[in-house]
Amino acid sequence: QKEVEQDPGPLSVPEGAIVSLNCTYSNSAFQYFMWYRQYSRKGPELLMYTYSSGNKEDGRFTAQVDKSSKYISLFIRDSQPSDSATYLCAMSGSARQLTFGSGTQLTVLP
Amino acid sequence: KAGVTQTPRYLIKTRGQQVTLSCSPISGHRSVSWYQQTPGQGLQFLFEYFSETQRNKGNFPGRFSGRQFSNSRSEMNVSTLELGDSALYLCASSDPGGADGEQFFGPGTRLTVL
């Protein structure tokens, strides 16, 4: 079993919809939680960063971490066609070594 | 501030050859990490360098090695290439004063082994 599980999708939604992306993990040592967005043939771009449990909001994006359930989420409000990409969750403990989910491919239809 | 740069962007090699990839981190960042991305295995951690020292290493064979220079630029080397080494190799840099998990990625080097 992988340390980080992420539904690969693909996920297709109409423009303006609320998108929910999720990851579960098994390693209790993880305390830093990130979401990256990766466009085709590009490197991952850091979207959201959260330390420990809680919520964080940045514009249309909200990240949630529930350490008791070992579950993290990313919500995208008012989704746009430009949000079409692969979304990767990533986690780390005390070392600068990220463990990634497999990525969810999202398509926002105009 | 300029982002992380990686050279070359594309590379084609044959089995048995060796290859060297280069990464220049964001100015002021002293930690550089390398990752391999493949369709089957996703993104996997290779190693991390800080102040010219390898601090962490992932679960890859010894054919994969790296180094970091005094200006924080880093190189990774793969010897005796195998077909399975075909992948996107990503470099990420982080600020020593920043949070442990906050890493910024370059565009990657796409390596094809024939």
PDB file of C-alpha atoms in Angstrom:
ATOM      1  CA  GLN A   1       0.000   0.000   0.000  1.00  0.00           C
ATOM      2  CA  LYS A   2       1.265   3.459  -0.908  1.00  0.00           C
ATOM      3  CA  GLU A   3       1.909   6.025   1.822  1.00  0.00           C
ATOM      4  CA  VAL A   4      -0.243   8.581  -0.033  1.00  0.00           C
ATOM      5  CA  GLU A   5      -3.363   7.624  -1.968  1.00  0.00           C
ATOM      6  CA  GLN A   6      -4.998   9.953  -4.476  1.00  0.00           C
ATOM      7  CA  ASP A   7      -7.827   9.246  -6.887  1.00  0.00           C
ATOM      8  CA  PRO A   8      -6.277   9.604 -10.366  1.00  0.00           C
ATOM      9  CA  GLY A   9      -9.551  10.619 -11.999  1.00  0.00           C
ATOM     10  CA  PRO A  10      -9.919  11.855 -14.642  1.00  0.00           C
ATOM     11  CA  LEU A  11     -12.347  14.431 -13.283  1.00  0.00           C
ATOM     12  CA  SER A  12     -14.384  16.565 -15.655  1.00  0.00           C
ATOM     13  CA  VAL A  13     -16.560  19.479 -14.457  1.00  0.00           C
ATOM     14  CA  PRO A  14     -18.378  22.411 -16.075  1.00  0.00           C
ATOM     15  CA  GLU A  15     -16.980  25.911 -15.734  1.00  0.00           C
ATOM     16  CA  GLY A  16     -18.056  27.561 -12.470  1.00  0.00           C
ATOM     17  CA  ALA A  17     -18.386  24.295 -10.550  1.00  0.00           C
ATOM     18  CA  ILE A  18     -16.814  23.648  -7.151  1.00  0.00           C
ATOM     19  CA  VAL A  19     -14.079  21.028  -7.408  1.00  0.00           C
ATOM     20  CA  SER A  20     -13.076  18.786  -4.520  1.00  0.00           C
ATOM     21  CA  LEU A  21      -9.787  16.903  -4.630  1.00  0.00           C
ATOM     22  CA  ASN A  22      -8.682  14.546  -1.874  1.00  0.00           C
ATOM     23  CA  CYS A  23      -5.772  12.501  -0.584  1.00  0.00           C
ATOM     24  CA  THR A  24      -5.405  10.039   2.259  1.00  0.00           C
ATOM     25  CA  TYR A  25      -2.153   9.026   3.897  1.00  0.00           C
ATOM     26  CA  SER A  26      -0.857   6.471   6.333  1.00  0.00           C
ATOM     27  CA  ASN A  27       2.344   8.011   7.774  1.00  0.00           C
ATOM     28  CA  SER A  28       1.625   9.782  11.074  1.00  0.00           C
ATOM     29  CA  ALA A  29       4.952  11.629  10.820  1.00  0.00           C
ATOM     30  CA  PHE A  30       3.687  13.830   7.999  1.00  0.00           C
ATOM     31  CA  GLN A  31       3.141  17.374   9.234  1.00  0.00           C
ATOM     32  CA  TYR A  32       3.570  19.510   6.107  1.00  0.00           C
ATOM     33  CA  PHE A  33       0.910  19.251   3.410  1.00  0.00           C
ATOM     34  CA  MET A  34       1.042  20.756  -0.052  1.00  0.00           C
ATOM     35  CA  TRP A  35      -0.962  20.908  -3.235  1.00  0.00           C
ATOM     36  CA  TYR A  36       0.796  21.329  -6.547  1.00  0.00           C
ATOM     37  CA  ARG A  37      -0.653  21.997  -9.979  1.00  0.00           C
ATOM     38  CA  GLN A  38       1.105  20.591 -13.023  1.00  0.00           C
ATOM     39  CA  TYR A  39       0.295  21.551 -16.580  1.00  0.00           C
ATOM     40  CA  SER A  40       1.263  19.201 -19.378  1.00  0.00           C
ATOM     41  CA  ARG A  41       5.039  19.119 -19.971  1.00  0.00           C
ATOM     42  CA  LYS A  42       5.701  21.589 -17.145  1.00  0.00           C
ATOM     43  CA  GLY A  43       7.105  21.284 -13.634  1.00  0.00           C
ATOM     44  CA  PRO A  44       4.748  21.237 -10.621  1.00  0.00           C
ATOM     45  CA  GLU A  45       3.691  24.652  -9.327  1.00  0.00           C
ATOM     46  CA  LEU A  46       3.104  25.096  -5.586  1.00  0.00           C
ATOM     47  CA  LEU A  47      -0.522  26.122  -4.980  1.00  0.00           C
ATOM     48  CA  MET A  48      -1.153  25.687  -1.282  1.00  0.00           C
ATOM     49  CA  TYR A  49       0.987  24.904   1.745  1.00  0.00           C
ATOM     50  CA  THR A  50      -0.359  23.926   5.167  1.00  0.00           C
ATOM     51  CA  TYR A  51       1.407  22.994   8.379  1.00  0.00           C
ATOM     52  CA  SER A  52      -0.430  20.497  10.615  1.00  0.00           C
ATOM     53  CA  SER A  53      -4.232  20.458  10.781  1.00  0.00           C
ATOM     54  CA  GLY A  54      -6.560  23.244   9.760  1.00  0.00           C
ATOM     55  CA  ASN A  55      -7.823  25.241   6.821  1.00  0.00           C
ATOM     56  CA  LYS A  56      -6.093  27.705   4.543  1.00  0.00           C
ATOM     57  CA  GLU A  57      -7.711  29.890   1.922  1.00  0.00           C
ATOM     58  CA  ASP A  58      -6.096  31.687  -1.014  1.00  0.00           C
ATOM     59  CA  GLY A  59      -8.438  33.254  -3.511  1.00  0.00           C
ATOM     60  CA  ARG A  60     -10.548  30.532  -5.101  1.00  0.00           C
ATOM     61  CA  PHE A  61      -8.527  27.764  -3.413  1.00  0.00           C
ATOM     62  CA  THR A  62      -9.088  26.267   0.047  1.00  0.00           C
ATOM     63  CA  ALA A  63      -6.912  23.561   1.550  1.00  0.00           C
ATOM     64  CA  GLN A  64      -8.052  21.454   4.490  1.00  0.00           C
ATOM     65  CA  VAL A  65      -6.030  19.059   6.607  1.00  0.00           C
ATOM     66  CA  ASP A  66      -7.516  16.594   9.081  1.00  0.00           C
ATOM     67  CA  LYS A  67      -4.630  14.800  10.741  1.00  0.00           C
ATOM     68  CA  SER A  68      -6.906  12.715  12.960  1.00  0.00           C
ATOM     69  CA  SER A  69      -8.419  11.141   9.840  1.00  0.00           C
ATOM     70  CA  LYS A  70      -5.207  11.366   7.781  1.00  0.00           C
ATOM     71  CA  TYR A  71      -7.147  13.141   5.071  1.00  0.00           C
ATOM     72  CA  ILE A  72      -6.454  16.312   3.097  1.00  0.00           C
ATOM     73  CA  SER A  73      -8.588  18.189   0.598  1.00  0.00           C
ATOM     74  CA  LEU A  74      -8.316  20.967  -1.936  1.00  0.00           C
ATOM     75  CA  PHE A  75     -11.412  22.894  -2.977  1.00  0.00           C
ATOM     76  CA  ILE A  76     -11.516  25.069  -6.085  1.00  0.00           C
ATOM     77  CA  ARG A  77     -14.420  27.514  -6.274  1.00  0.00           C
ATOM     78  CA  ASP A  78     -15.733  29.004  -9.515  1.00  0.00           C
ATOM     79  CA  SER A  79     -13.532  26.677 -11.553  1.00  0.00           C
ATOM     80  CA  GLN A  80     -12.149  28.003 -14.844  1.00  0.00           C
ATOM     81  CA  PRO A  81     -10.915  26.236 -17.995  1.00  0.00           C
ATOM     82  CA  SER A  82      -7.429  27.493 -17.076  1.00  0.00           C
ATOM     83  CA  ASP A  83      -7.636  25.294 -13.948  1.00  0.00           C
ATOM     84  CA  SER A  84      -7.463  22.223 -16.201  1.00  0.00           C
ATOM     85  CA  ALA A  85      -4.303  20.419 -15.079  1.00  0.00           C
ATOM     86  CA  THR A  86      -3.073  17.573 -12.929  1.00  0.00           C
ATOM     87  CA  TYR A  87      -3.283  18.269  -9.198  1.00  0.00           C
ATOM     88  CA  LEU A  88      -0.773  16.561  -6.938  1.00  0.00           C
ATOM     89  CA  CYS A  89      -0.922  16.334  -3.180  1.00  0.00           C
ATOM     90  CA  ALA A  90       2.429  16.123  -1.396  1.00  0.00           C
ATOM     91  CA  MET A  91       3.485  15.635   2.206  1.00  0.00           C
ATOM     92  CA  SER A  92       6.607  15.610   4.315  1.00  0.00           C
ATOM     93  CA  GLY A  93       7.766  15.010   7.837  1.00  0.00           C
ATOM     94  CA  SER A  94      10.780  16.780   9.282  1.00  0.00           C
ATOM     95  CA  ALA A  95      13.017  16.135   6.284  1.00  0.00           C
ATOM     96  CA  ARG A  96      12.858  18.046   3.016  1.00  0.00           C
ATOM     97  CA  GLN A  97      11.640  14.938   1.245  1.00  0.00           C
ATOM     98  CA  LEU A  98       8.220  15.132  -0.343  1.00  0.00           C
ATOM     99  CA  THR A  99       5.991  12.095  -0.799  1.00  0.00           C
ATOM    100  CA  PHE A 100       3.509  12.647  -3.600  1.00  0.00           C
ATOM    101  CA  GLY A 101       0.120  11.264  -4.484  1.00  0.00           C
ATOM    102  CA  SER A 102      -0.327   9.930  -7.999  1.00  0.00           C
ATOM    103  CA  GLY A 103      -2.143  13.086  -9.138  1.00  0.00           C
ATOM    104  CA  THR A 104      -5.727  13.828 -10.238  1.00  0.00           C
ATOM    105  CA  GLN A 105      -6.285  14.970 -13.818  1.00  0.00           C
ATOM    106  CA  LEU A 106      -8.881  17.752 -13.880  1.00  0.00           C
ATOM    107  CA  THR A 107     -10.661  19.153 -16.939  1.00  0.00           C
ATOM    108  CA  VAL A 108     -12.913  22.205 -16.624  1.00  0.00           C
ATOM    109  CA  LEU A 109     -15.239  22.439 -19.592  1.00  0.00           C
ATOM    110  CA  PRO A 110     -16.215  25.912 -20.908  1.00  0.00           C
TER     111      PRO A 110
ATOM    112  CA  LYS B   1      13.349  36.589  -8.855  1.00  0.00           C
ATOM    113  CA  ALA B   2      14.193  34.019 -11.485  1.00  0.00           C
ATOM    114  CA  GLY B   3      12.787  30.560 -10.882  1.00  0.00           C
ATOM    115  CA  VAL B   4      14.537  27.225 -10.838  1.00  0.00           C
ATOM    116  CA  THR B   5      16.256  26.493 -14.136  1.00  0.00           C
ATOM    117  CA  GLN B   6      17.204  23.096 -15.483  1.00  0.00           C
ATOM    118  CA  THR B   7      19.370  22.172 -18.449  1.00  0.00           C
ATOM    119  CA  PRO B   8      19.064  20.575 -20.848  1.00  0.00           C
ATOM    120  CA  ARG B   9      15.288  20.442 -21.253  1.00  0.00           C
ATOM    121  CA  TYR B  10      15.334  17.357 -23.453  1.00  0.00           C
ATOM    122  CA  LEU B  11      17.857  14.575 -23.811  1.00  0.00           C
ATOM    123  CA  ILE B  12      18.000  11.345 -25.794  1.00  0.00           C
ATOM    124  CA  LYS B  13      20.513   8.678 -24.823  1.00  0.00           C
ATOM    125  CA  THR B  14      21.033   4.983 -25.514  1.00  0.00           C
ATOM    126  CA  ARG B  15      21.236   2.145 -23.018  1.00  0.00           C
ATOM    127  CA  GLY B  16      24.553   1.881 -21.239  1.00  0.00           C
ATOM    128  CA  GLN B  17      25.455   5.539 -21.629  1.00  0.00           C
ATOM    129  CA  GLN B  18      25.652   8.016 -18.782  1.00  0.00           C
ATOM    130  CA  VAL B  19      24.020  11.419 -18.439  1.00  0.00           C
ATOM    131  CA  THR B  20      24.479  14.561 -16.366  1.00  0.00           C
ATOM    132  CA  LEU B  21      21.624  16.964 -15.644  1.00  0.00           C
ATOM    133  CA  SER B  22      22.020  20.439 -14.209  1.00  0.00           C
ATOM    134  CA  CYS B  23      19.887  22.562 -11.886  1.00  0.00           C
ATOM    135  CA  SER B  24      20.236  26.179 -10.797  1.00  0.00           C
ATOM    136  CA  PRO B  25      18.086  26.990  -7.745  1.00  0.00           C
ATOM    137  CA  ILE B  26      16.265  30.207  -6.961  1.00  0.00           C
ATOM    138  CA  SER B  27      18.726  32.835  -5.806  1.00  0.00           C
ATOM    139  CA  GLY B  28      19.311  32.493  -2.064  1.00  0.00           C
ATOM    140  CA  HIS B  29      17.972  28.946  -1.878  1.00  0.00           C
ATOM    141  CA  ARG B  30      20.583  26.521  -0.589  1.00  0.00           C
ATOM    142  CA  SER B  31      18.598  23.283  -0.548  1.00  0.00           C
ATOM    143  CA  VAL B  32      18.166  21.401  -3.823  1.00  0.00           C
ATOM    144  CA  SER B  33      16.153  18.206  -4.210  1.00  0.00           C
ATOM    145  CA  TRP B  34      15.804  15.918  -7.204  1.00  0.00           C
ATOM    146  CA  TYR B  35      12.748  13.884  -8.178  1.00  0.00           C
ATOM    147  CA  GLN B  36      11.961  11.389 -10.919  1.00  0.00           C
ATOM    148  CA  GLN B  37       8.507  11.463 -12.523  1.00  0.00           C
ATOM    149  CA  THR B  38       7.192   8.546 -14.576  1.00  0.00           C
ATOM    150  CA  PRO B  39       3.639   7.618 -15.624  1.00  0.00           C
ATOM    151  CA  GLY B  40       3.810   4.361 -13.664  1.00  0.00           C
ATOM    152  CA  GLN B  41       5.485   5.461 -10.416  1.00  0.00           C
ATOM    153  CA  GLY B  42       4.574   9.133 -10.299  1.00  0.00           C
ATOM    154  CA  LEU B  43       6.910  11.568  -8.567  1.00  0.00           C
ATOM    155  CA  GLN B  44       9.613   9.910  -6.486  1.00  0.00           C
ATOM    156  CA  PHE B  45      12.301  11.515  -4.354  1.00  0.00           C
ATOM    157  CA  LEU B  46      15.885  10.886  -5.429  1.00  0.00           C
ATOM    158  CA  PHE B  47      18.053  12.973  -3.069  1.00  0.00           C
ATOM    159  CA  GLU B  48      18.478  16.328  -1.382  1.00  0.00           C
ATOM    160  CA  TYR B  49      21.567  18.500  -1.076  1.00  0.00           C
ATOM    161  CA  PHE B  50      22.241  21.353   1.295  1.00  0.00           C
ATOM    162  CA  SER B  51      25.497  23.291   1.511  1.00  0.00           C
ATOM    163  CA  GLU B  52      27.230  20.782  -0.775  1.00  0.00           C
ATOM    164  CA  THR B  53      26.235  17.801   1.424  1.00  0.00           C
ATOM    165  CA  GLN B  54      23.712  15.101   0.649  1.00  0.00           C
ATOM    166  CA  ARG B  55      21.219  15.136   3.519  1.00  0.00           C
ATOM    167  CA  ASN B  56      18.601  12.673   2.321  1.00  0.00           C
ATOM    168  CA  LYS B  57      18.452   9.905  -0.231  1.00  0.00           C
ATOM    169  CA  GLY B  58      15.512   8.064  -1.726  1.00  0.00           C
ATOM    170  CA  ASN B  59      15.264   4.425  -2.669  1.00  0.00           C
ATOM    171  CA  PHE B  60      17.167   4.447  -5.963  1.00  0.00           C
ATOM    172  CA  PRO B  61      20.175   2.372  -7.050  1.00  0.00           C
ATOM    173  CA  GLY B  62      23.711   3.680  -6.800  1.00  0.00           C
ATOM    174  CA  ARG B  63      23.702   4.468 -10.543  1.00  0.00           C
ATOM    175  CA  PHE B  64      21.923   7.657  -9.531  1.00  0.00           C
ATOM    176  CA  SER B  65      24.217  10.196  -7.919  1.00  0.00           C
ATOM    177  CA  GLY B  66      24.425  13.911  -7.447  1.00  0.00           C
ATOM    178  CA  ARG B  67      26.446  16.768  -6.145  1.00  0.00           C
ATOM    179  CA  GLN B  68      26.087  20.384  -5.195  1.00  0.00           C
ATOM    180  CA  PHE B  69      28.521  23.201  -5.763  1.00  0.00           C
ATOM    181  CA  SER B  70      29.409  26.128  -3.519  1.00  0.00           C
ATOM    182  CA  ASN B  71      27.042  28.400  -5.476  1.00  0.00           C
ATOM    183  CA  SER B  72      24.186  25.941  -4.704  1.00  0.00           C
ATOM    184  CA  ARG B  73      23.915  24.741  -8.299  1.00  0.00           C
ATOM    185  CA  SER B  74      23.427  21.003  -8.449  1.00  0.00           C
ATOM    186  CA  GLU B  75      24.022  18.207 -10.897  1.00  0.00           C
ATOM    187  CA  MET B  76      22.696  14.693 -10.987  1.00  0.00           C
ATOM    188  CA  ASN B  77      24.312  11.836 -12.857  1.00  0.00           C
ATOM    189  CA  VAL B  78      22.879   8.557 -14.040  1.00  0.00           C
ATOM    190  CA  SER B  79      25.355   5.935 -15.163  1.00  0.00           C
ATOM    191  CA  THR B  80      24.754   2.803 -17.235  1.00  0.00           C
ATOM    192  CA  LEU B  81      21.376   4.006 -18.428  1.00  0.00           C
ATOM    193  CA  GLU B  82      18.480   1.565 -18.610  1.00  0.00           C
ATOM    194  CA  LEU B  83      15.243   1.867 -20.593  1.00  0.00           C
ATOM    195  CA  GLY B  84      13.367   2.322 -17.316  1.00  0.00           C
ATOM    196  CA  ASP B  85      15.322   5.499 -16.583  1.00  0.00           C
ATOM    197  CA  SER B  86      13.257   7.337 -19.196  1.00  0.00           C
ATOM    198  CA  ALA B  87      11.462   9.971 -17.170  1.00  0.00           C
ATOM    199  CA  LEU B  88      11.022  13.629 -16.371  1.00  0.00           C
ATOM    200  CA  TYR B  89      13.714  14.627 -13.874  1.00  0.00           C
ATOM    201  CA  LEU B  90      12.669  17.522 -11.689  1.00  0.00           C
ATOM    202  CA  CYS B  91      14.757  19.724  -9.487  1.00  0.00           C
ATOM    203  CA  ALA B  92      13.248  21.679  -6.594  1.00  0.00           C
ATOM    204  CA  SER B  93      14.813  24.341  -4.420  1.00  0.00           C
ATOM    205  CA  SER B  94      13.847  25.640  -1.016  1.00  0.00           C
ATOM    206  CA  ASP B  95      14.762  28.516   1.262  1.00  0.00           C
ATOM    207  CA  PRO B  96      16.740  27.468   4.338  1.00  0.00           C
ATOM    208  CA  GLY B  97      14.648  29.897   6.350  1.00  0.00           C
ATOM    209  CA  GLY B  98      11.422  28.636   4.876  1.00  0.00           C
ATOM    210  CA  ALA B  99       9.221  25.747   5.897  1.00  0.00           C
ATOM    211  CA  ASP B 100      10.488  22.230   5.334  1.00  0.00           C
ATOM    212  CA  GLY B 101       7.830  21.280   2.848  1.00  0.00           C
ATOM    213  CA  GLU B 102       7.811  24.409   0.725  1.00  0.00           C
ATOM    214  CA  GLN B 103       9.718  23.506  -2.421  1.00  0.00           C
ATOM    215  CA  PHE B 104       9.696  25.182  -5.813  1.00  0.00           C
ATOM    216  CA  PHE B 105      10.148  23.101  -8.932  1.00  0.00           C
ATOM    217  CA  GLY B 106      11.894  23.739 -12.206  1.00  0.00           C
ATOM    218  CA  PRO B 107      10.484  22.741 -15.610  1.00  0.00           C
ATOM    219  CA  GLY B 108      12.341  19.442 -15.625  1.00  0.00           C
ATOM    220  CA  THR B 109      14.624  17.572 -18.002  1.00  0.00           C
ATOM    221  CA  ARG B 110      12.893  14.959 -20.110  1.00  0.00           C
ATOM    222  CA  LEU B 111      15.249  12.013 -20.588  1.00  0.00           C
ATOM    223  CA  THR B 112      14.517   9.362 -23.191  1.00  0.00           C
ATOM    224  CA  VAL B 113      16.620   6.194 -23.170  1.00  0.00           C
ATOM    225  CA  LEU B 114      16.580   4.168 -26.393  1.00  0.00           C
TER     226      LEU B 114
END
